């Protein structure tokens, strides 16, 4: 087996591995079905080295010569569509169709043309350059342009540029007088090796991005309450730690509101849990509309919610909590039972944790519940750990 044939076999094996890897990602993670398009791209692209491997070993080389050209173009265009679908965007179908038509026209025009001429070789490589260039454009257009995504776009850009460069090398080294002789040329070894390496690099980056997306989505799912769509307690704890760290660096105020729907058990017992779930969802939507967009909102218990407010004093947080309480009380939705909410509010001191502030807010919430419900109470001021009361005064605790 000569060098070019060995490179073809390696490209077949690598394409099959990528196709299988993306298929597994899609099948194991239902939210990432778009990865099947990546698998399809590599399955179709795998037919190119298969066709080139069979071509010199068959008595009917023409169909395999056409297949090697067509499947490579289609595989690259499937990658363009796959990238857009992966980012939940509509693929640029008109651009994909235009490149496909151009590839067909060029293929027909050069079918019996003179090989080893610059015009022929450049025309042959042009659809591939346009297809990979389209992939780079899609990534820059629809992704968040994180480092891996920018690197992937750059890689596709390099692949696009390398195709016309191959036209110069094809003319200078020769591609063989016929498609059957191509596999024995020095150019075939160079072409299959360089294109294979570049496409492997792109495939690895795409696979990394897909796996990273799976991990991120799994983390979000683990930190999100499925009923309300808000953060759960785990998500709230994780996000609040980052907010408080930034608040202490920047020296700005933070406050927390703890809210609890009044007599929620009665709603479930009287109207059923399905209606209770609708009340939870409606209250979550009301919270999203009622607090600043920078706020962190979470469902931390059955009918208990927490709101972390940046750059907000306890007094201002109490006003926000009152506005929420009034909005719930005045809600006139005919499809849901009437509800009220009680709340406790606390500022978060520099020397206390969010959990400690929530405990103070909880005490204020219990006070609101005990004194009639449908109220907002402000928590007592935080007492530093190194201060203890003594006969009506405070003294510094000796450490």
Coordinates of C-alpha atoms in Angstrom, one line a residue:
X1 CA 0.0 0.0 0.0
X2 CA 1.5 3.4 -1.1
X3 CA 1.5 6.5 1.1
X4 CA -1.6 8.1 -0.4
X5 CA -3.6 4.9 0.0
X6 CA -2.5 4.7 3.7
X7 CA -3.6 8.3 4.2
X8 CA -7.0 7.5 2.6
X9 CA -7.5 4.5 5.0
X10 CA -6.6 6.7 8.0
X11 CA -9.1 9.4 6.8
X12 CA -11.8 6.8 6.5
X13 CA -11.1 5.5 10.0
X14 CA -11.0 9.0 11.5
X15 CA -14.2 10.1 9.7
X16 CA -16.0 7.0 11.0
X17 CA -14.8 7.7 14.6
X18 CA -16.1 11.3 14.4
X19 CA -19.4 10.2 13.0
X20 CA -19.8 7.7 15.8
X21 CA -18.7 10.2 18.5
X22 CA -21.2 12.8 17.4
X23 CA -24.0 10.2 17.1
X24 CA -23.3 9.1 20.7
X25 CA -23.4 12.7 21.9
X26 CA -26.8 13.3 20.2
X27 CA -28.4 10.0 21.3
X28 CA -27.2 10.2 24.9
X29 CA -28.2 13.9 25.2
X30 CA -31.7 14.5 23.8
X31 CA -31.2 18.3 23.9
X32 CA -28.3 18.0 21.5
X33 CA -30.0 16.2 18.6
X34 CA -28.3 18.7 16.2
X35 CA -25.1 16.8 16.8
X36 CA -26.5 14.2 14.4
X37 CA -25.9 16.6 11.6
X38 CA -22.2 16.6 12.5
X39 CA -22.4 12.8 12.4
X40 CA -24.1 13.0 9.0
X41 CA -21.4 15.4 7.7
X42 CA -18.6 12.9 8.6
X43 CA -20.6 9.9 7.2
X44 CA -21.0 11.7 3.9
X45 CA -17.5 13.0 3.9
X46 CA -16.2 9.5 4.7
X47 CA -17.4 8.4 1.2
X48 CA -14.8 10.7 -0.4
X49 CA -11.7 8.7 0.8
X50 CA -13.6 5.5 0.2
X51 CA -14.3 6.5 -3.4
X52 CA -10.7 7.6 -3.9
X53 CA -9.4 4.3 -2.5
X54 CA -11.6 2.2 -4.8
X55 CA -11.1 4.4 -7.9
X56 CA -7.7 3.0 -9.0
X57 CA -8.8 -0.6 -8.2
X58 CA -11.9 -0.7 -10.4
X59 CA -12.7 -1.0 -14.1
X60 CA -15.3 1.8 -13.8
X61 CA -13.4 4.7 -12.3
X62 CA -15.8 7.5 -13.6
X63 CA -18.6 7.0 -11.0
X64 CA -16.0 6.9 -8.1
X65 CA -14.3 10.0 -9.4
X66 CA -17.6 11.9 -9.4
X67 CA -18.5 10.5 -6.0
X68 CA -15.2 11.7 -4.5
X69 CA -15.9 15.2 -5.7
X70 CA -19.6 15.3 -4.9
X71 CA -19.5 13.7 -1.4
X72 CA -16.7 16.0 -0.2
X73 CA -18.7 19.1 -1.2
X74 CA -21.9 17.8 0.3
X75 CA -20.2 16.7 3.5
X76 CA -18.6 20.2 4.0
X77 CA -22.0 21.9 3.3
X78 CA -23.6 19.6 5.9
X79 CA -21.1 20.9 8.4
X80 CA -22.2 24.4 7.6
X81 CA -25.8 23.5 8.3
X82 CA -24.9 21.5 11.4
X83 CA -23.0 24.4 13.0
X84 CA -26.1 26.7 12.6
X85 CA -28.5 24.0 13.9
X86 CA -26.2 23.3 16.9
X87 CA -26.5 26.9 17.9
X88 CA -30.3 26.7 17.4
X89 CA -30.2 29.0 14.4
X90 CA -31.7 28.6 10.9
X91 CA -29.0 27.3 8.5
X92 CA -28.1 29.6 5.6
X93 CA -30.0 27.4 3.2
X94 CA -29.8 29.8 0.2
X95 CA -26.0 30.1 0.6
X96 CA -25.7 26.3 1.0
X97 CA -27.9 25.8 -2.1
X98 CA -25.9 28.3 -4.1
X99 CA -22.6 26.6 -3.3
X100 CA -24.1 23.2 -4.1
X101 CA -25.3 24.5 -7.5
X102 CA -21.9 26.1 -8.2
X103 CA -20.2 22.8 -7.3
X104 CA -22.5 20.9 -9.7
X105 CA -21.9 23.4 -12.6
X106 CA -18.1 23.4 -12.0
X107 CA -18.1 19.6 -11.9
X108 CA -19.9 19.4 -15.2
X109 CA -17.7 22.0 -16.9
X110 CA -14.4 20.5 -15.9
X111 CA -15.4 16.8 -16.1
X112 CA -13.4 16.1 -19.2
X113 CA -11.1 19.2 -18.9
X114 CA -7.4 19.2 -19.0
X115 CA -5.9 18.1 -15.6
X116 CA -2.8 19.6 -14.2
X117 CA -3.7 23.1 -15.4
X118 CA -4.2 26.0 -12.9
X119 CA -7.7 26.8 -14.2
X120 CA -8.9 23.2 -13.8
X121 CA -7.4 22.7 -10.3
X122 CA -8.6 26.0 -9.0
X123 CA -12.1 25.4 -10.2
X124 CA -12.0 21.9 -8.6
X125 CA -11.0 23.4 -5.2
X126 CA -13.3 26.4 -5.3
X127 CA -16.6 24.8 -3.9
X128 CA -14.6 23.3 -1.0
X129 CA -13.1 26.6 -0.2
X130 CA -16.5 28.3 -0.2
X131 CA -18.1 25.6 1.9
X132 CA -15.5 25.8 4.6
X133 CA -15.5 29.6 4.5
X134 CA -19.2 29.4 5.0
X135 CA -18.7 27.3 8.1
X136 CA -16.3 29.9 9.5
X137 CA -18.8 32.7 8.8
X138 CA -21.6 30.8 10.5
X139 CA -19.6 30.3 13.6
X140 CA -18.6 34.0 13.9
X141 CA -22.2 34.9 13.2
X142 CA -24.2 32.7 15.6
X143 CA -21.8 31.7 18.4
X144 CA -20.8 33.7 21.4
X145 CA -17.3 33.9 20.0
X146 CA -15.7 32.2 23.0
X147 CA -12.0 31.1 22.6
X148 CA -12.8 27.6 21.4
X149 CA -15.4 29.0 18.9
X150 CA -13.0 31.7 17.6
X151 CA -10.3 29.0 17.2
X152 CA -12.7 26.8 15.3
X153 CA -13.7 29.7 13.0
X154 CA -10.0 30.4 12.4
X155 CA -9.4 26.7 11.6
X156 CA -12.1 26.6 9.0
X157 CA -10.7 29.8 7.6
X158 CA -7.3 28.2 7.3
X159 CA -8.9 25.1 5.6
X160 CA -10.7 27.4 3.2
X161 CA -7.4 29.2 2.3
X162 CA -5.5 25.9 1.9
X163 CA -7.8 24.7 -0.9
X164 CA -6.6 27.3 -3.5
X165 CA -3.1 26.7 -2.3
X166 CA -3.5 23.1 -3.2
X167 CA -4.3 24.2 -6.8
X168 CA -0.8 25.7 -7.1
X169 CA 0.8 22.5 -5.7
X170 CA -1.3 20.3 -8.0
X171 CA 0.0 22.1 -11.0
X172 CA 3.6 22.1 -9.8
X173 CA 3.7 18.5 -8.7
X174 CA 1.1 16.9 -11.0
X175 CA -2.0 15.0 -10.1
X176 CA -1.8 12.3 -12.7
X177 CA -3.1 12.2 -16.3
X178 CA -6.3 10.5 -15.2
X179 CA -8.3 10.2 -12.0
X180 CA -7.1 6.5 -11.8
X181 CA -3.5 7.8 -11.7
X182 CA -4.2 10.4 -9.0
X183 CA -3.7 8.0 -6.1
X184 CA -0.1 7.2 -7.2
X185 CA 1.0 10.9 -7.4
X186 CA 3.0 12.8 -4.8
X187 CA 0.3 15.4 -4.8
X188 CA -2.3 12.8 -3.6
X189 CA -0.2 12.0 -0.5
X190 CA 0.2 15.7 0.3
X191 CA -3.4 16.5 -0.4
X192 CA -4.9 13.7 1.7
X193 CA -2.4 14.2 4.6
X194 CA -2.8 18.0 4.9
X195 CA -6.6 18.1 4.3
X196 CA -7.0 15.2 6.7
X197 CA -5.0 16.8 9.5
X198 CA -6.8 20.1 9.1
X199 CA -10.3 18.5 9.1
X200 CA -9.3 16.3 12.2
X201 CA -8.3 19.6 14.0
X202 CA -11.7 21.1 13.1
X203 CA -13.5 17.9 14.1
X204 CA -11.8 17.8 17.5
X205 CA -12.7 21.5 18.2
X206 CA -16.3 20.8 17.2
X207 CA -16.4 17.8 19.5
X208 CA -14.9 19.8 22.3
X209 CA -17.5 22.5 21.9
X210 CA -20.3 19.9 21.7
X211 CA -19.1 18.2 24.9
X212 CA -18.6 21.5 26.6
X213 CA -22.2 22.5 25.7
X214 CA -23.5 19.1 27.1
X215 CA -21.7 19.7 30.4
X216 CA -22.9 23.3 30.6
X217 CA -26.5 22.3 30.0
X218 CA -26.3 19.5 32.6
X219 CA -25.0 22.0 35.1
X220 CA -27.8 24.5 34.3
X221 CA -30.3 21.7 34.6
X222 CA -28.9 20.7 38.0
X223 CA -29.1 24.3 39.2
X224 CA -32.6 25.1 37.8
X225 CA -36.0 24.4 39.3
X226 CA -38.0 22.7 36.5
X227 CA -41.4 23.9 37.6
X228 CA -40.7 27.7 37.9
X229 CA -37.7 27.9 35.6
X230 CA -35.9 29.8 38.4
X231 CA -32.6 28.8 40.0
X232 CA -33.0 26.1 42.7
X233 CA -31.2 26.3 46.1
X234 CA -28.0 24.9 44.7
X235 CA -28.0 27.3 41.8
X236 CA -28.8 30.2 44.2
X237 CA -25.9 29.3 46.5
X238 CA -23.5 29.1 43.6
X239 CA -24.5 32.3 42.0
X240 CA -24.9 34.3 45.2
X241 CA -21.3 33.5 46.2
X242 CA -20.1 35.1 43.0
X243 CA -22.4 38.2 43.5
X244 CA -21.2 38.7 47.1
X245 CA -17.6 38.3 46.2
X246 CA -18.0 41.0 43.6
X247 CA -20.0 43.2 46.0
X248 CA -17.2 43.0 48.6
X249 CA -14.5 43.9 46.0
X250 CA -16.6 46.8 44.7
X251 CA -17.9 47.8 48.1
X252 CA -21.6 48.0 47.2
X253 CA -24.7 47.0 49.2
X254 CA -26.6 43.8 48.8
X255 CA -29.9 42.7 50.3
X256 CA -32.0 39.5 50.3
X257 CA -35.7 39.0 50.3
X258 CA -37.3 35.7 51.4
X259 CA -40.9 35.2 50.3
X260 CA -43.4 32.5 51.2
X261 CA -46.9 32.1 49.6
X262 CA -49.5 32.2 52.4
X263 CA -51.7 29.1 53.0
X264 CA -50.3 27.4 50.0
X265 CA -51.2 24.0 51.4
X266 CA -54.9 25.0 51.3
X267 CA -54.6 25.9 47.6
X268 CA -53.2 22.4 46.9
X269 CA -55.8 20.7 49.0
X270 CA -58.7 22.7 47.6
X271 CA -57.8 23.1 44.0
X272 CA -55.4 20.3 43.4
X273 CA -51.6 20.2 42.9
X274 CA -51.9 21.0 39.2
X275 CA -53.4 24.4 40.1
X276 CA -50.8 24.8 42.8
X277 CA -48.1 24.3 40.2
X278 CA -49.7 27.0 38.1
X279 CA -49.7 29.4 41.1
X280 CA -46.0 28.7 41.6
X281 CA -45.3 29.4 37.9
X282 CA -47.4 32.6 37.9
X283 CA -45.6 33.8 41.0
X284 CA -42.2 33.1 39.5
X285 CA -43.2 35.1 36.4
X286 CA -44.4 38.0 38.6
X287 CA -41.0 38.0 40.5
X288 CA -39.1 38.2 37.2
X289 CA -41.2 41.2 36.2
X290 CA -41.0 42.9 39.6
X291 CA -37.3 42.9 40.5
X292 CA -34.3 44.5 38.7
X293 CA -32.9 42.4 35.8
X294 CA -29.6 42.0 37.7
X295 CA -31.3 40.3 40.6
X296 CA -30.9 36.6 41.4
X297 CA -34.2 34.9 41.9
X298 CA -34.6 31.3 43.2
X299 CA -37.2 28.9 44.3
X300 CA -35.5 27.6 47.5
X301 CA -38.4 25.4 48.8
X302 CA -41.9 24.3 48.0
X303 CA -43.6 27.7 48.1
X304 CA -40.6 29.7 49.3
X305 CA -38.5 32.0 47.1
X306 CA -35.4 34.1 47.6
X307 CA -34.3 37.3 45.8
X308 CA -30.8 38.6 46.0
X309 CA -30.6 42.3 45.1
X310 CA -27.3 44.0 44.1
X311 CA -26.6 47.6 45.0
X312 CA -29.7 47.7 47.1
X313 CA -30.1 48.7 50.8
X314 CA -32.5 46.8 53.1
X315 CA -34.9 49.8 53.1
X316 CA -35.1 49.8 49.3
X317 CA -35.4 46.0 49.2
X318 CA -38.3 46.3 51.6
X319 CA -40.1 48.7 49.1
X320 CA -39.5 46.1 46.3
X321 CA -40.9 43.4 48.6
X322 CA -44.0 45.5 49.3
X323 CA -44.5 46.1 45.6
X324 CA -44.4 42.3 45.0
X325 CA -46.8 41.7 47.9
X326 CA -49.3 44.2 46.5
X327 CA -49.0 42.8 43.0
X328 CA -49.8 39.3 44.3
X329 CA -52.7 40.6 46.5
X330 CA -54.2 42.6 43.6
X331 CA -53.9 39.8 41.0
X332 CA -57.2 39.3 39.4
X333 CA -56.5 36.3 37.2
X334 CA -59.7 34.4 36.8
X335 CA -58.0 31.0 36.2
X336 CA -56.1 30.9 39.4
X337 CA -57.1 31.1 43.1
X338 CA -56.3 34.3 45.0
X339 CA -53.1 34.2 46.9
X340 CA -51.1 36.4 49.2
X341 CA -47.4 36.4 50.1
X342 CA -45.4 37.2 53.2
X343 CA -41.7 38.3 53.1
X344 CA -38.7 39.0 55.3
X345 CA -36.0 41.4 54.2
X346 CA -32.3 41.6 55.3
X347 CA -29.3 43.5 54.2
X348 CA -26.1 41.4 53.8
X349 CA -23.2 42.7 55.9
X350 CA -19.6 42.4 54.7
X351 CA -18.8 40.0 57.5
X352 CA -21.6 37.6 57.1
X353 CA -22.5 34.9 54.5
X354 CA -25.6 34.9 52.3
X355 CA -26.9 31.9 54.4
X356 CA -26.6 33.9 57.6
X357 CA -28.5 36.9 56.0
X358 CA -31.2 34.5 54.8
X359 CA -31.6 33.2 58.3
X360 CA -32.2 36.7 59.5
X361 CA -34.6 37.3 56.7
X362 CA -36.3 34.0 57.7
X363 CA -36.8 35.3 61.2
X364 CA -38.4 38.4 59.8
X365 CA -40.6 36.2 57.5
X366 CA -41.8 34.2 60.5
X367 CA -42.7 37.4 62.2
X368 CA -44.8 38.4 59.2
X369 CA -46.5 35.1 59.3
X370 CA -47.1 35.2 63.0
X371 CA -48.6 38.7 62.9
X372 CA -51.2 38.1 60.3
X373 CA -49.5 37.2 57.0
X374 CA -49.6 39.2 53.8
X375 CA -46.9 41.4 55.3
X376 CA -43.3 42.4 54.8
X377 CA -41.0 42.6 57.8
X378 CA -37.4 43.9 58.0
X379 CA -34.9 41.8 59.8
X380 CA -32.9 43.0 62.8
X381 CA -29.5 44.4 62.0
X382 CA -26.7 42.0 61.8
X383 CA -24.6 41.7 64.9
X384 CA -20.9 41.0 64.1
X385 CA -19.5 37.7 65.5
X386 CA -17.0 39.4 67.6
X387 CA -19.5 41.7 69.4
X388 CA -21.6 40.3 72.4
X389 CA -24.2 42.2 74.5
X390 CA -23.3 43.0 78.1
X391 CA -25.8 44.8 80.4
X392 CA -27.3 46.9 77.7
X393 CA -23.9 47.7 76.1
X394 CA -21.7 45.9 73.6
X395 CA -18.1 44.9 74.3
X396 CA -15.4 43.5 72.0
X397 CA -15.1 39.7 72.4
X398 CA -11.5 38.7 73.1
X399 CA -10.3 36.3 70.4

